[in-house]
mmCIF file of C-alpha atoms in Angstrom:
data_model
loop_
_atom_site.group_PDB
_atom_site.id
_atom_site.type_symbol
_atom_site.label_atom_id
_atom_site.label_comp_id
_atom_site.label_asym_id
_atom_site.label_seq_id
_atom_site.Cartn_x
_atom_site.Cartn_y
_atom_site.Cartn_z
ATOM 1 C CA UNK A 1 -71.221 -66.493 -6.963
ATOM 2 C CA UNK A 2 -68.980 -64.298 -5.059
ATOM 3 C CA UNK A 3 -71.433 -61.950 -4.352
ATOM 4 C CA UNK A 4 -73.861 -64.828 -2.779
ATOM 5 C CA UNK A 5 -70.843 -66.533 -0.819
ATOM 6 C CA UNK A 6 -69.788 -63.409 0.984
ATOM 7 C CA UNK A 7 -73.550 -62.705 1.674
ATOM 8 C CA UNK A 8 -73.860 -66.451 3.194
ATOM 9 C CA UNK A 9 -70.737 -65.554 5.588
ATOM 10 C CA UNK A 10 -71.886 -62.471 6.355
ATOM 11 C CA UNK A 11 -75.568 -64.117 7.656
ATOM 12 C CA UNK A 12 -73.235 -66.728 9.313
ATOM 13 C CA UNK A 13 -71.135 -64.184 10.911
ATOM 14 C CA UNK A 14 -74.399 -62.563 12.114
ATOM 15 C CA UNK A 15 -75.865 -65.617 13.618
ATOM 16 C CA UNK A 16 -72.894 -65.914 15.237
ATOM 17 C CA UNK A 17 -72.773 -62.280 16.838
ATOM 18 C CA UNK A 18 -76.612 -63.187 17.608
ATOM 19 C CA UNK A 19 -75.841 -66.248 19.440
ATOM 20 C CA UNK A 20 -73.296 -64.349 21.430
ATOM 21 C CA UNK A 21 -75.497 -62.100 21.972
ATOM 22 C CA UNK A 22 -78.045 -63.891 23.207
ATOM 23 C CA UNK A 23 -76.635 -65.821 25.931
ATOM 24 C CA UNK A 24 -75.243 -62.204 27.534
ATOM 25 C CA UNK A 25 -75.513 -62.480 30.961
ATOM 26 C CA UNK A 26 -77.998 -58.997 32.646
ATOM 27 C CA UNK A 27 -77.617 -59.919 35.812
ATOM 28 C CA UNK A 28 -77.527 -62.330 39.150
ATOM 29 C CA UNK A 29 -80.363 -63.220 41.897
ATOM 30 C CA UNK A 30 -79.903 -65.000 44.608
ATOM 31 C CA UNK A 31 -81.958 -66.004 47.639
ATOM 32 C CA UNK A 32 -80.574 -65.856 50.787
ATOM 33 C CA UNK A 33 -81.005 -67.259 53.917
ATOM 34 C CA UNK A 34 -83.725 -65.704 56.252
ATOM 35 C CA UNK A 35 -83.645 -64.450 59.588
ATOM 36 C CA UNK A 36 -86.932 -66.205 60.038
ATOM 37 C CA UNK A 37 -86.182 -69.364 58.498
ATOM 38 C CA UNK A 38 -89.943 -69.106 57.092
ATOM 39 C CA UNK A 39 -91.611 -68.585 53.918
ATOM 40 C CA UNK A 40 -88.546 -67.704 51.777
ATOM 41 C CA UNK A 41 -88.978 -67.511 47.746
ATOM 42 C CA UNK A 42 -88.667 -65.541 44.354
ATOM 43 C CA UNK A 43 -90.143 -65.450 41.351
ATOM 44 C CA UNK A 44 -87.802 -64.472 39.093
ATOM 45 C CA UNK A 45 -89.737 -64.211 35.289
ATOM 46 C CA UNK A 46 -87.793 -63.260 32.343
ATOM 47 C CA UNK A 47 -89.417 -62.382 28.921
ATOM 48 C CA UNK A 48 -88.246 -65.999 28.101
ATOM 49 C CA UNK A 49 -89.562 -67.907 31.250
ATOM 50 C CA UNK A 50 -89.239 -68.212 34.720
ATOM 51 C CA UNK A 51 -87.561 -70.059 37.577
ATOM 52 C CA UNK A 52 -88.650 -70.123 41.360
ATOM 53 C CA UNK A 53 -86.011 -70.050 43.897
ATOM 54 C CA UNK A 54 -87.414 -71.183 47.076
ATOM 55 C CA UNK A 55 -83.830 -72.704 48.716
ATOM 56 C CA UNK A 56 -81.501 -70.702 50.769
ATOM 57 C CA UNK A 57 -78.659 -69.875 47.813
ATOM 58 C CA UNK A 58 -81.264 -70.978 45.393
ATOM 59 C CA UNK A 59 -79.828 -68.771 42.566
ATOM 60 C CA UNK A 60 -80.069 -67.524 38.968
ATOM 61 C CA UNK A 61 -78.173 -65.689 36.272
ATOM 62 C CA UNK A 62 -80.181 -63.550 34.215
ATOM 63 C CA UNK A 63 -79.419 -63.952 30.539
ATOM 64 C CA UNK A 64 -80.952 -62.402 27.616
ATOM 65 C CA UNK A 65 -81.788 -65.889 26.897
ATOM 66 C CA UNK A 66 -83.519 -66.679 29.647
ATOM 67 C CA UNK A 67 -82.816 -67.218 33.872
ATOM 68 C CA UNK A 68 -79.815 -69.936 34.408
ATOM 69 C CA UNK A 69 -80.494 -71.729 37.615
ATOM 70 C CA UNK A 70 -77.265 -72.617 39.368
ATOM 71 C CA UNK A 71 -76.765 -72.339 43.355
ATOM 72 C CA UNK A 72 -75.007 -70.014 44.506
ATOM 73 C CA UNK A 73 -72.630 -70.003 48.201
ATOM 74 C CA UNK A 74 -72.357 -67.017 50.780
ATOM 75 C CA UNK A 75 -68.337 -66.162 49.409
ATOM 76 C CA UNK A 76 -69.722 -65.768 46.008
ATOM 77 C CA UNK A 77 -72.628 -63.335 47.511
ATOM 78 C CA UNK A 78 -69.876 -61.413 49.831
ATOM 79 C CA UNK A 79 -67.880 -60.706 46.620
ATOM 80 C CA UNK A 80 -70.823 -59.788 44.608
ATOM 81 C CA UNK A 81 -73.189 -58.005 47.058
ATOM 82 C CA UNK A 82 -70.460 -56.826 49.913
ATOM 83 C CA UNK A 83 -70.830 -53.405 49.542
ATOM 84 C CA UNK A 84 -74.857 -53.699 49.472
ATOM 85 C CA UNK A 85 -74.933 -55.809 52.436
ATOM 86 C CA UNK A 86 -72.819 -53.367 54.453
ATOM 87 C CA UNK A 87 -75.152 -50.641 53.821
ATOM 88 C CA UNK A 88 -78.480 -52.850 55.188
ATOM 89 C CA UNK A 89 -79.984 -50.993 57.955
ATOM 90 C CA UNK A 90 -80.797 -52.392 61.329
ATOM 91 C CA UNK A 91 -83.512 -54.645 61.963
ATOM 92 C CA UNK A 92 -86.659 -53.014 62.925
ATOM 93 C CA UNK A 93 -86.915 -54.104 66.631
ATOM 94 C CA UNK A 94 -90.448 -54.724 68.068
ATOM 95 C CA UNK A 95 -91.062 -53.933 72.328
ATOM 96 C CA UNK A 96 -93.813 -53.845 74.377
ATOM 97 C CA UNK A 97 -94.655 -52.730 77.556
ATOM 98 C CA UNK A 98 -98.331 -52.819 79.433
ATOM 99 C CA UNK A 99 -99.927 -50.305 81.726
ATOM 100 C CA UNK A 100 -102.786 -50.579 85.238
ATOM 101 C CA UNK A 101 -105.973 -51.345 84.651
ATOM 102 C CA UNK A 102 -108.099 -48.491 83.233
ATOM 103 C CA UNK A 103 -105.416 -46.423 83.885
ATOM 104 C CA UNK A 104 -102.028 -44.868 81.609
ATOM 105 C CA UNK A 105 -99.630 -45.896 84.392
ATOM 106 C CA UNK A 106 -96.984 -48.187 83.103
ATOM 107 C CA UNK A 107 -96.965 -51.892 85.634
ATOM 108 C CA UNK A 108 -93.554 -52.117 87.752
ATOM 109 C CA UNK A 109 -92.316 -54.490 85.524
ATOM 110 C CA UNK A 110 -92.816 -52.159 82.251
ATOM 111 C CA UNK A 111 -91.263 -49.217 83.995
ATOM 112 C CA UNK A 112 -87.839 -51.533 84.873
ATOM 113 C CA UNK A 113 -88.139 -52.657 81.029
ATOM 114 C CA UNK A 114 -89.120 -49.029 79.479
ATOM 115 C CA UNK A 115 -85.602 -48.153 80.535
ATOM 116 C CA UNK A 116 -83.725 -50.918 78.552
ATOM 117 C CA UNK A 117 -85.477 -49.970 75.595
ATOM 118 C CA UNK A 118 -84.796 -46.197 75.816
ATOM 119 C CA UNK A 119 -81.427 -47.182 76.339
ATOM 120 C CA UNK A 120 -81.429 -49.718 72.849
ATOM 121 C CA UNK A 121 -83.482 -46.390 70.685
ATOM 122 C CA UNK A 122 -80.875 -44.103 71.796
ATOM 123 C CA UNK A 123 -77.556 -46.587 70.577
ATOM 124 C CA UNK A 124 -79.363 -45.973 67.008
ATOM 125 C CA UNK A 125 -77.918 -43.190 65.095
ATOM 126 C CA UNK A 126 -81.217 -41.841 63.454
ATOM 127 C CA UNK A 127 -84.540 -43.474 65.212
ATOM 128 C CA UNK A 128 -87.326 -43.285 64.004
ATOM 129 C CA UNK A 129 -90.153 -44.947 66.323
ATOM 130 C CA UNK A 130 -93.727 -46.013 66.051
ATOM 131 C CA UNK A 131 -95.687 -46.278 68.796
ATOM 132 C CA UNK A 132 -99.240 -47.987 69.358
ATOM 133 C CA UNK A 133 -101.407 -47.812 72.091
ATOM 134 C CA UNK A 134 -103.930 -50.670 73.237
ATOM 135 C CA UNK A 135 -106.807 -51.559 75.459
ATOM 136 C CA UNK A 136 -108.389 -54.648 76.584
ATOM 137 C CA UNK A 137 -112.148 -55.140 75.621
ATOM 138 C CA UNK A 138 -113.532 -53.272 78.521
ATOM 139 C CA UNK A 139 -115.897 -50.264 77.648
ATOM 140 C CA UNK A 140 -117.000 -48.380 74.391
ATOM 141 C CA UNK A 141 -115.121 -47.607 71.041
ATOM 142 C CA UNK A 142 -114.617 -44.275 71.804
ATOM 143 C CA UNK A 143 -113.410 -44.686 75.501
ATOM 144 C CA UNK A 144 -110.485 -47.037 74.858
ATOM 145 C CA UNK A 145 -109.553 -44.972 71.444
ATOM 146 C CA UNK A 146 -109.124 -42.304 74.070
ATOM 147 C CA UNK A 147 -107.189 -44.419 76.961
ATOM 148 C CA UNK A 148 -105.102 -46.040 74.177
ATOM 149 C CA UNK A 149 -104.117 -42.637 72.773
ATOM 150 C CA UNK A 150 -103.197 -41.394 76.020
ATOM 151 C CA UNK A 151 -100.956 -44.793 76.697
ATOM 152 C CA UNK A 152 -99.199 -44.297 73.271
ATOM 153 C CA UNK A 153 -98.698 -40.509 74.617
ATOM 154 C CA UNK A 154 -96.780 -41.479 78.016
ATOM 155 C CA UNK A 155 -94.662 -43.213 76.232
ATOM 156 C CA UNK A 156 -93.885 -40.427 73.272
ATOM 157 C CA UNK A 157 -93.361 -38.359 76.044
ATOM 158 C CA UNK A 158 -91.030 -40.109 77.875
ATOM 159 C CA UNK A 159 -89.049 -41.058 74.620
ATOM 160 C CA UNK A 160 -88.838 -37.175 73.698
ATOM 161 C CA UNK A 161 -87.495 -37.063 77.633
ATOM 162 C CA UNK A 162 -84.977 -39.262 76.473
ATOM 163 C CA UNK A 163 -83.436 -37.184 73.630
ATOM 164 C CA UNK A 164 -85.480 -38.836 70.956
ATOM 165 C CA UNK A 165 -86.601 -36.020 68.813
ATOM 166 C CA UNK A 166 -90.454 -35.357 68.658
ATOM 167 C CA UNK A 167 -90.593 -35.655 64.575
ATOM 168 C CA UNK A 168 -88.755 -38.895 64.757
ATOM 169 C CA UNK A 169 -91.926 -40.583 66.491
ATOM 170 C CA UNK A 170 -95.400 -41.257 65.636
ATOM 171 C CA UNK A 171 -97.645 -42.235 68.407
ATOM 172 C CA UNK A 172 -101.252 -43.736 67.530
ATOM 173 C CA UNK A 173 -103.992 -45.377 69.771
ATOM 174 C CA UNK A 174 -105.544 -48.550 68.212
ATOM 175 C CA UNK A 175 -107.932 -49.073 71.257
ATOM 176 C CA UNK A 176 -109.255 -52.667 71.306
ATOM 177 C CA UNK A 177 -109.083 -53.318 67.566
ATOM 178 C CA UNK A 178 -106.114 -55.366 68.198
ATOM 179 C CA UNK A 179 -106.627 -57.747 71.104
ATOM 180 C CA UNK A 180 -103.021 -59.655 71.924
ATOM 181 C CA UNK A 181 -104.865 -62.051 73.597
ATOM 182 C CA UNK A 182 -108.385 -62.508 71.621
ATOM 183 C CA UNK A 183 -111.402 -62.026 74.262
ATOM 184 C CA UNK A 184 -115.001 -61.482 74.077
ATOM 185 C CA UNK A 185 -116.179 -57.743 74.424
ATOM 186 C CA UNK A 186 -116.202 -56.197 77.934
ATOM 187 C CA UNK A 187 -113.122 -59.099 79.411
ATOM 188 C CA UNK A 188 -110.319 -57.434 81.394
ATOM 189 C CA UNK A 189 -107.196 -58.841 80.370
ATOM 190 C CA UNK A 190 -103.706 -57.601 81.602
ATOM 191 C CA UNK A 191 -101.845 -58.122 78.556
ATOM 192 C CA UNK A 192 -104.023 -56.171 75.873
ATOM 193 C CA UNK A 193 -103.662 -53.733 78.221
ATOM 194 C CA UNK A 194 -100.023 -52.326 76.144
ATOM 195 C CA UNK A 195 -98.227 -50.113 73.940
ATOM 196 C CA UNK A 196 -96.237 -51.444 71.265
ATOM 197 C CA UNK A 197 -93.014 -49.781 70.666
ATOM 198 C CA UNK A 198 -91.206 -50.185 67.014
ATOM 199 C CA UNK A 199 -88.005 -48.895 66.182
ATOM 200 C CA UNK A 200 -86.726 -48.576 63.282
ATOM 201 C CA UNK B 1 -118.804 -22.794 42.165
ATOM 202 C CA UNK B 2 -121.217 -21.234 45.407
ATOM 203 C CA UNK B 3 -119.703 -20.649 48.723
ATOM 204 C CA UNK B 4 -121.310 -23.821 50.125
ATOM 205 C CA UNK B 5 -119.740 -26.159 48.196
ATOM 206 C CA UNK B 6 -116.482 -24.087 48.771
ATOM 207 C CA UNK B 7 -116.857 -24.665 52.621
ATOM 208 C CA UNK B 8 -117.526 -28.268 51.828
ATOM 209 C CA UNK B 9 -114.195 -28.897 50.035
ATOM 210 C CA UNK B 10 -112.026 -26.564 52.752
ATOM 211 C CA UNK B 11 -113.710 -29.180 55.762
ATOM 212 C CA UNK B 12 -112.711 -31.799 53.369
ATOM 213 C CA UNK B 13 -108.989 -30.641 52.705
ATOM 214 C CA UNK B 14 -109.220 -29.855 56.503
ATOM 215 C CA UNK B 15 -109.859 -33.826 57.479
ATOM 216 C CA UNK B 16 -107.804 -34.806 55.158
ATOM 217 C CA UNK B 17 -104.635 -33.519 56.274
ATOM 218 C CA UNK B 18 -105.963 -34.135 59.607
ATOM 219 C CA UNK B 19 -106.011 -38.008 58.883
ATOM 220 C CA UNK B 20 -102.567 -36.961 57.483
ATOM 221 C CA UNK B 21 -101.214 -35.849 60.638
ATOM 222 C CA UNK B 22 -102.419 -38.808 62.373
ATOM 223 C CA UNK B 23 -100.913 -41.462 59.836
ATOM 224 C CA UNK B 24 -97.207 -42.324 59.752
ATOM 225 C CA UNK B 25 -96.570 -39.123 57.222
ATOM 226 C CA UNK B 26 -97.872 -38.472 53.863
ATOM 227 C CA UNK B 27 -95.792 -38.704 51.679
ATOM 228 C CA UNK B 28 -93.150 -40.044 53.241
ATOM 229 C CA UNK B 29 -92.838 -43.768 52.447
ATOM 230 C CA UNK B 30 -88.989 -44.338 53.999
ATOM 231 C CA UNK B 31 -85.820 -42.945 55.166
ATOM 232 C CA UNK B 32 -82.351 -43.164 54.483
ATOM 233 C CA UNK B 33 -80.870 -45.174 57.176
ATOM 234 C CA UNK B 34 -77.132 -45.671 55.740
ATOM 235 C CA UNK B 35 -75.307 -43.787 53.176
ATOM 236 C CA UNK B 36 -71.321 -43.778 52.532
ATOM 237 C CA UNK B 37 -69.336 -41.811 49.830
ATOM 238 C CA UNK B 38 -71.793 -40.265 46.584
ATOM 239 C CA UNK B 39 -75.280 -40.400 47.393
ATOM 240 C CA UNK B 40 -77.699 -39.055 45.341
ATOM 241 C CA UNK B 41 -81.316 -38.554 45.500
ATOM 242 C CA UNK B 42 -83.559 -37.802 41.845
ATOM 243 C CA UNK B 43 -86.587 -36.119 42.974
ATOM 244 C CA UNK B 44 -89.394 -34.273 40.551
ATOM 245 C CA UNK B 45 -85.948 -33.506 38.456
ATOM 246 C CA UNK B 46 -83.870 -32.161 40.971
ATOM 247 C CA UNK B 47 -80.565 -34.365 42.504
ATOM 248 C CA UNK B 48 -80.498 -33.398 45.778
ATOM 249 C CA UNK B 49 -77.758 -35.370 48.390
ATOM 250 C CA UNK B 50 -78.459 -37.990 50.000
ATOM 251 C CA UNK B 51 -78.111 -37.672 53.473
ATOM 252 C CA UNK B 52 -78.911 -40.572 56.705
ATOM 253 C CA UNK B 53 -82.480 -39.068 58.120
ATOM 254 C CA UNK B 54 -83.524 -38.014 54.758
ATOM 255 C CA UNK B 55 -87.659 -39.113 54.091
ATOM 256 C CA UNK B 56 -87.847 -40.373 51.087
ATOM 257 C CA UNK B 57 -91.414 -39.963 48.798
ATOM 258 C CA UNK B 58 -93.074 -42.113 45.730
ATOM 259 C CA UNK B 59 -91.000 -42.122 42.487
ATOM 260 C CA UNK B 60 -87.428 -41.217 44.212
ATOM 261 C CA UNK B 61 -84.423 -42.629 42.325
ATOM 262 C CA UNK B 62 -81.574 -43.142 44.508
ATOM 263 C CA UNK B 63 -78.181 -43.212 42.893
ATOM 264 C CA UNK B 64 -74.740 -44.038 44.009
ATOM 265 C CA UNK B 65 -70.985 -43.243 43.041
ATOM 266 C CA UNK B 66 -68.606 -45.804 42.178
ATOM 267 C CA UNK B 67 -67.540 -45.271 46.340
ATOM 268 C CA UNK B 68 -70.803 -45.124 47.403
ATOM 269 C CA UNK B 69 -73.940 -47.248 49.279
ATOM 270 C CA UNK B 70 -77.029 -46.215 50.477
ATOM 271 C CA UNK B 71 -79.783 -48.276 53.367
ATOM 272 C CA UNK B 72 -83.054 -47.456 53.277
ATOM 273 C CA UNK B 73 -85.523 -48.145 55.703
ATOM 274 C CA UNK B 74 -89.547 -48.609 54.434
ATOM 275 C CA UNK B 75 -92.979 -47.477 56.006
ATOM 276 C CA UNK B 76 -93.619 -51.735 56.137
ATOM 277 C CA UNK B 77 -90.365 -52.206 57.288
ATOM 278 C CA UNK B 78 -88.688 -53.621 54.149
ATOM 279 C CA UNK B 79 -85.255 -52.492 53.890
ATOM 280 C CA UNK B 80 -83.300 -51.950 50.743
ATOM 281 C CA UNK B 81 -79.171 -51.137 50.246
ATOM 282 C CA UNK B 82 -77.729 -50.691 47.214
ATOM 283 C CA UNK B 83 -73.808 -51.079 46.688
ATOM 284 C CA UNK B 84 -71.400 -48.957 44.246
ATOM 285 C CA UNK B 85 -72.715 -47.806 40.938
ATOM 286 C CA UNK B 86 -76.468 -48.180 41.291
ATOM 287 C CA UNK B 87 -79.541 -46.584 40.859
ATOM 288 C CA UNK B 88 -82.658 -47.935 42.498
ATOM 289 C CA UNK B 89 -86.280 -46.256 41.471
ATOM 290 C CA UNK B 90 -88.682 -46.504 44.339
ATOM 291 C CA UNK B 91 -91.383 -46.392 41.370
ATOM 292 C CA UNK B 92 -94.819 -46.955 43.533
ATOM 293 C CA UNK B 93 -95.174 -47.883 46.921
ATOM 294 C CA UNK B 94 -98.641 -47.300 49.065
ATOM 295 C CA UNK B 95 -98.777 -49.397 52.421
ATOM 296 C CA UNK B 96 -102.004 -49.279 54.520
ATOM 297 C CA UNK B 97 -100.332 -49.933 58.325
ATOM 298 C CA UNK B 98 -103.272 -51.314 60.034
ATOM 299 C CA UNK B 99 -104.737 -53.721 56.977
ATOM 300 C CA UNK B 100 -100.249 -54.318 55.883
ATOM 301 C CA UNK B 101 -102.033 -54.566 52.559
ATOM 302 C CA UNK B 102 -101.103 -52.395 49.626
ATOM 303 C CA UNK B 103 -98.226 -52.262 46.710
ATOM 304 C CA UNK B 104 -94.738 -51.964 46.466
ATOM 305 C CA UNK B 105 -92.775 -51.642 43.281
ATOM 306 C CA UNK B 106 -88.775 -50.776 43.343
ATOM 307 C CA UNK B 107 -86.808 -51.534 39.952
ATOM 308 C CA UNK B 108 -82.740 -51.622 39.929
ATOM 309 C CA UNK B 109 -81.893 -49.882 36.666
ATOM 310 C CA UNK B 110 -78.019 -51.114 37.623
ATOM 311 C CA UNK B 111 -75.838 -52.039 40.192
ATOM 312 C CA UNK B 112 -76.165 -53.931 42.922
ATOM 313 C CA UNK B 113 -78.848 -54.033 45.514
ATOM 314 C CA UNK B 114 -79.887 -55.997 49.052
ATOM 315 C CA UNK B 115 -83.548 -56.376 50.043
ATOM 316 C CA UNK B 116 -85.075 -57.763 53.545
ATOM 317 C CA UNK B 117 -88.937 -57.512 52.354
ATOM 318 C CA UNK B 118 -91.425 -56.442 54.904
ATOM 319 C CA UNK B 119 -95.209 -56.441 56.095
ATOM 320 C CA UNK B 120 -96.800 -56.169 52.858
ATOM 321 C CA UNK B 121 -95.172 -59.518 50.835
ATOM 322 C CA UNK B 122 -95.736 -60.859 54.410
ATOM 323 C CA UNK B 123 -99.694 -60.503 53.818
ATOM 324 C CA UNK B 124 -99.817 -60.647 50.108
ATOM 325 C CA UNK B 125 -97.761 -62.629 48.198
ATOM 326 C CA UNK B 126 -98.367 -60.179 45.233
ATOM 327 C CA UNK B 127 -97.699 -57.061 46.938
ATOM 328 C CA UNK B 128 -94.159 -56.515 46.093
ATOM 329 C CA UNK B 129 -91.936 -56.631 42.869
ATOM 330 C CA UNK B 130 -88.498 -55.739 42.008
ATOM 331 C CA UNK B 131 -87.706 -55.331 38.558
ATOM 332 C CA UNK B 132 -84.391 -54.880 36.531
ATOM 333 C CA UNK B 133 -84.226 -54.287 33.087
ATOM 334 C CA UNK B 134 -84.333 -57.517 31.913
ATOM 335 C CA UNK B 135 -86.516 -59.700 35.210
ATOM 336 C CA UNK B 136 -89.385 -59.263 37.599
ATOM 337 C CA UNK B 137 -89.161 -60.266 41.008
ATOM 338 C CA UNK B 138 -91.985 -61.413 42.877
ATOM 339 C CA UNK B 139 -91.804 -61.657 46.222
ATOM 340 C CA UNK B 140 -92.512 -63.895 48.444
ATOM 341 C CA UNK B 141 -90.151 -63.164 50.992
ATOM 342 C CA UNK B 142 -87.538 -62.415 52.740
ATOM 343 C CA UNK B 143 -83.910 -61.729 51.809
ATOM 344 C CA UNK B 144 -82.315 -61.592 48.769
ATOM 345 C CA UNK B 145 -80.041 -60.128 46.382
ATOM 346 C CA UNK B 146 -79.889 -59.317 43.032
ATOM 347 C CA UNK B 147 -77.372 -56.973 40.243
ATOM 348 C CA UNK B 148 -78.482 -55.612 37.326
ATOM 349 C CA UNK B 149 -75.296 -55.079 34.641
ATOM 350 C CA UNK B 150 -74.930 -52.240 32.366
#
């Protein structure tokens, strides 16, 4: 009788434990606001289910149970995630400049503009920048692969000029794969005529 | 093996790293941007230190002291921090730039971590998870955060 009482509170004591247990929180996810404004969500699935946050401070706790929907507000995220929101690197920043007609001279209104943008790469403590060269639809394949190579070079060049070192940049030529402005084959159009310039 | 076929592999080695030279870097898939206090970097079983400019490759595990944080910038240009105490895995991640399709997988082991996603879980909303030991993340974009407890 003894024997089976003890045995009863020692399952009880156990479910107990278990129920603690149980509802032990792993963890906290929270969607923020973006940049954007567009397209935000998460899809946060536990073994137990799963919960879609799709509202700026749209948030869940993680619990061995299951995710805990609440909402969350930006003090509680700076006293959670400070420290890991200090450390977020800078926004990749996206320029672009465009060049004469058939040629890889910058316009006068790109070389004014090249300058601000060497100026912004060189604030950044450790660059590193892609560059992309275009063409408008205007001759072969292998032509503009070519002209936009050499586009995406004057630029690498002049970046290296500008202190930027050499292994910090990639420069590629996309020749007219990737019209700005869409045009039928063989249209001269001034602004597919670029170089795209991304910094990261 | 005859010395055709030999010749046949070398030209193929040879365009490969070719197309290698040409692409944003091979195995580099992101740098460290940011890093204060104990950084640490897991890599084929060596811990080297984690310094800002350092490229990063598939299957690093970053890891930070109880003063430290770490900003990492990826090839799609999703960027990841991680606060005090953490370790983030960088378990798979292969981007193709001109298509922005491909797969990115990070998990948070512990700690704390901040995520801006990037091209990929622009194009494909299945491109990109971020585990922790007890969740999966899918994402659909763009900024979150998320801590993992011991």
């Amino acid at each position: 009788m003894t024997r089976h009482l003890s045995r009863t509170l020692a399952i009880g004591a156990l479910a107990a434990l278990a129920a603690i247990v149980s509802s032990c929180q792993t963890g906290t996810v929270v969607l923020l606001p973006s940049a954007d404004g567009k397209d935000a969500a998460l899809i946060v699935k536990q073994r137990d289910g799963q919960t879609l946050l799709a509202e700026p401070y749209a948030a869940t706790k993680l619990t061995t149970a299951g995710p805990r929907a609440y909402s969350a507000n930006a003090q509680e995220v700076q006293a959670l995630f400070g420290p890991a929101l200090a450390a977020q690197p800078g926004r990749p920043v996206r320029f672009t400049v465009q060049f004469i007609e058939d040629k890889d001279e910058l316009t006068e209104d790109s070389k004014v503009a090249l300058e601000a943008i060497f100026a912004e790469i060189a604030r950044r403590p450790v660059p590193d920048v892609l560059v992309v060269g275009h063409t408008d639809a205007v001759g072969s394949d292998q032509y503009n692969d070519a002209l936009s190579r050499q586009r995406a070079d004057v630029i690498r060049v002049g970046l290296i000029q500008n202190g930027i070192a050499p292994e910090n940049i990639v420069a590629v030529g996309r020749g007219k794969r990737e019209l700005l402005v869409p045009t039928a084959d063989g249209i001269a159009e001034p602004r597919n005529r670029r170089v795209e310039i991304v910094v990261r | 093996m005859t010395g055709r076929s030999q010749t046949v592999r070398r030209l193929g080695a040879l365009m490969l790293s070719a197309l290698f030279a040409t692409s944003a870097g091979a195995a580099e898939i992101g740098r460290i941007k940011v890093a204060k206090g104990q950084v640490t970097v897991e890599r084929k079983g060596e811990a080297l230190p984690g310094a800002v400019g350092m490229r990063l490759e598939p299957a690093d595990v970053l890891k930070t002291g109880a003063d430290g944080s770490v900003g990492i910038t990826m090839a799609d240009n999703s960027l990841l921090s991680a606060g005090p105490n953490s370790i983030l895995s960088l378990d798979r991640f292969e981007f193709d730039p001109t298509s922005n399709q491909g797969r990115f997988d990070a998990q948070l082991q512990k700690g704390s971590l901040a995520v801006i996603s990037g091209r990929m879980a622009k194009q494909s909303p299945e491109a990109m998870t971020v585990r922790t030991p007890s969740a999966i993340l899918g994402v659909r974009g763009t900024e979150f955060v998320l801590s993992a407890d011991d």
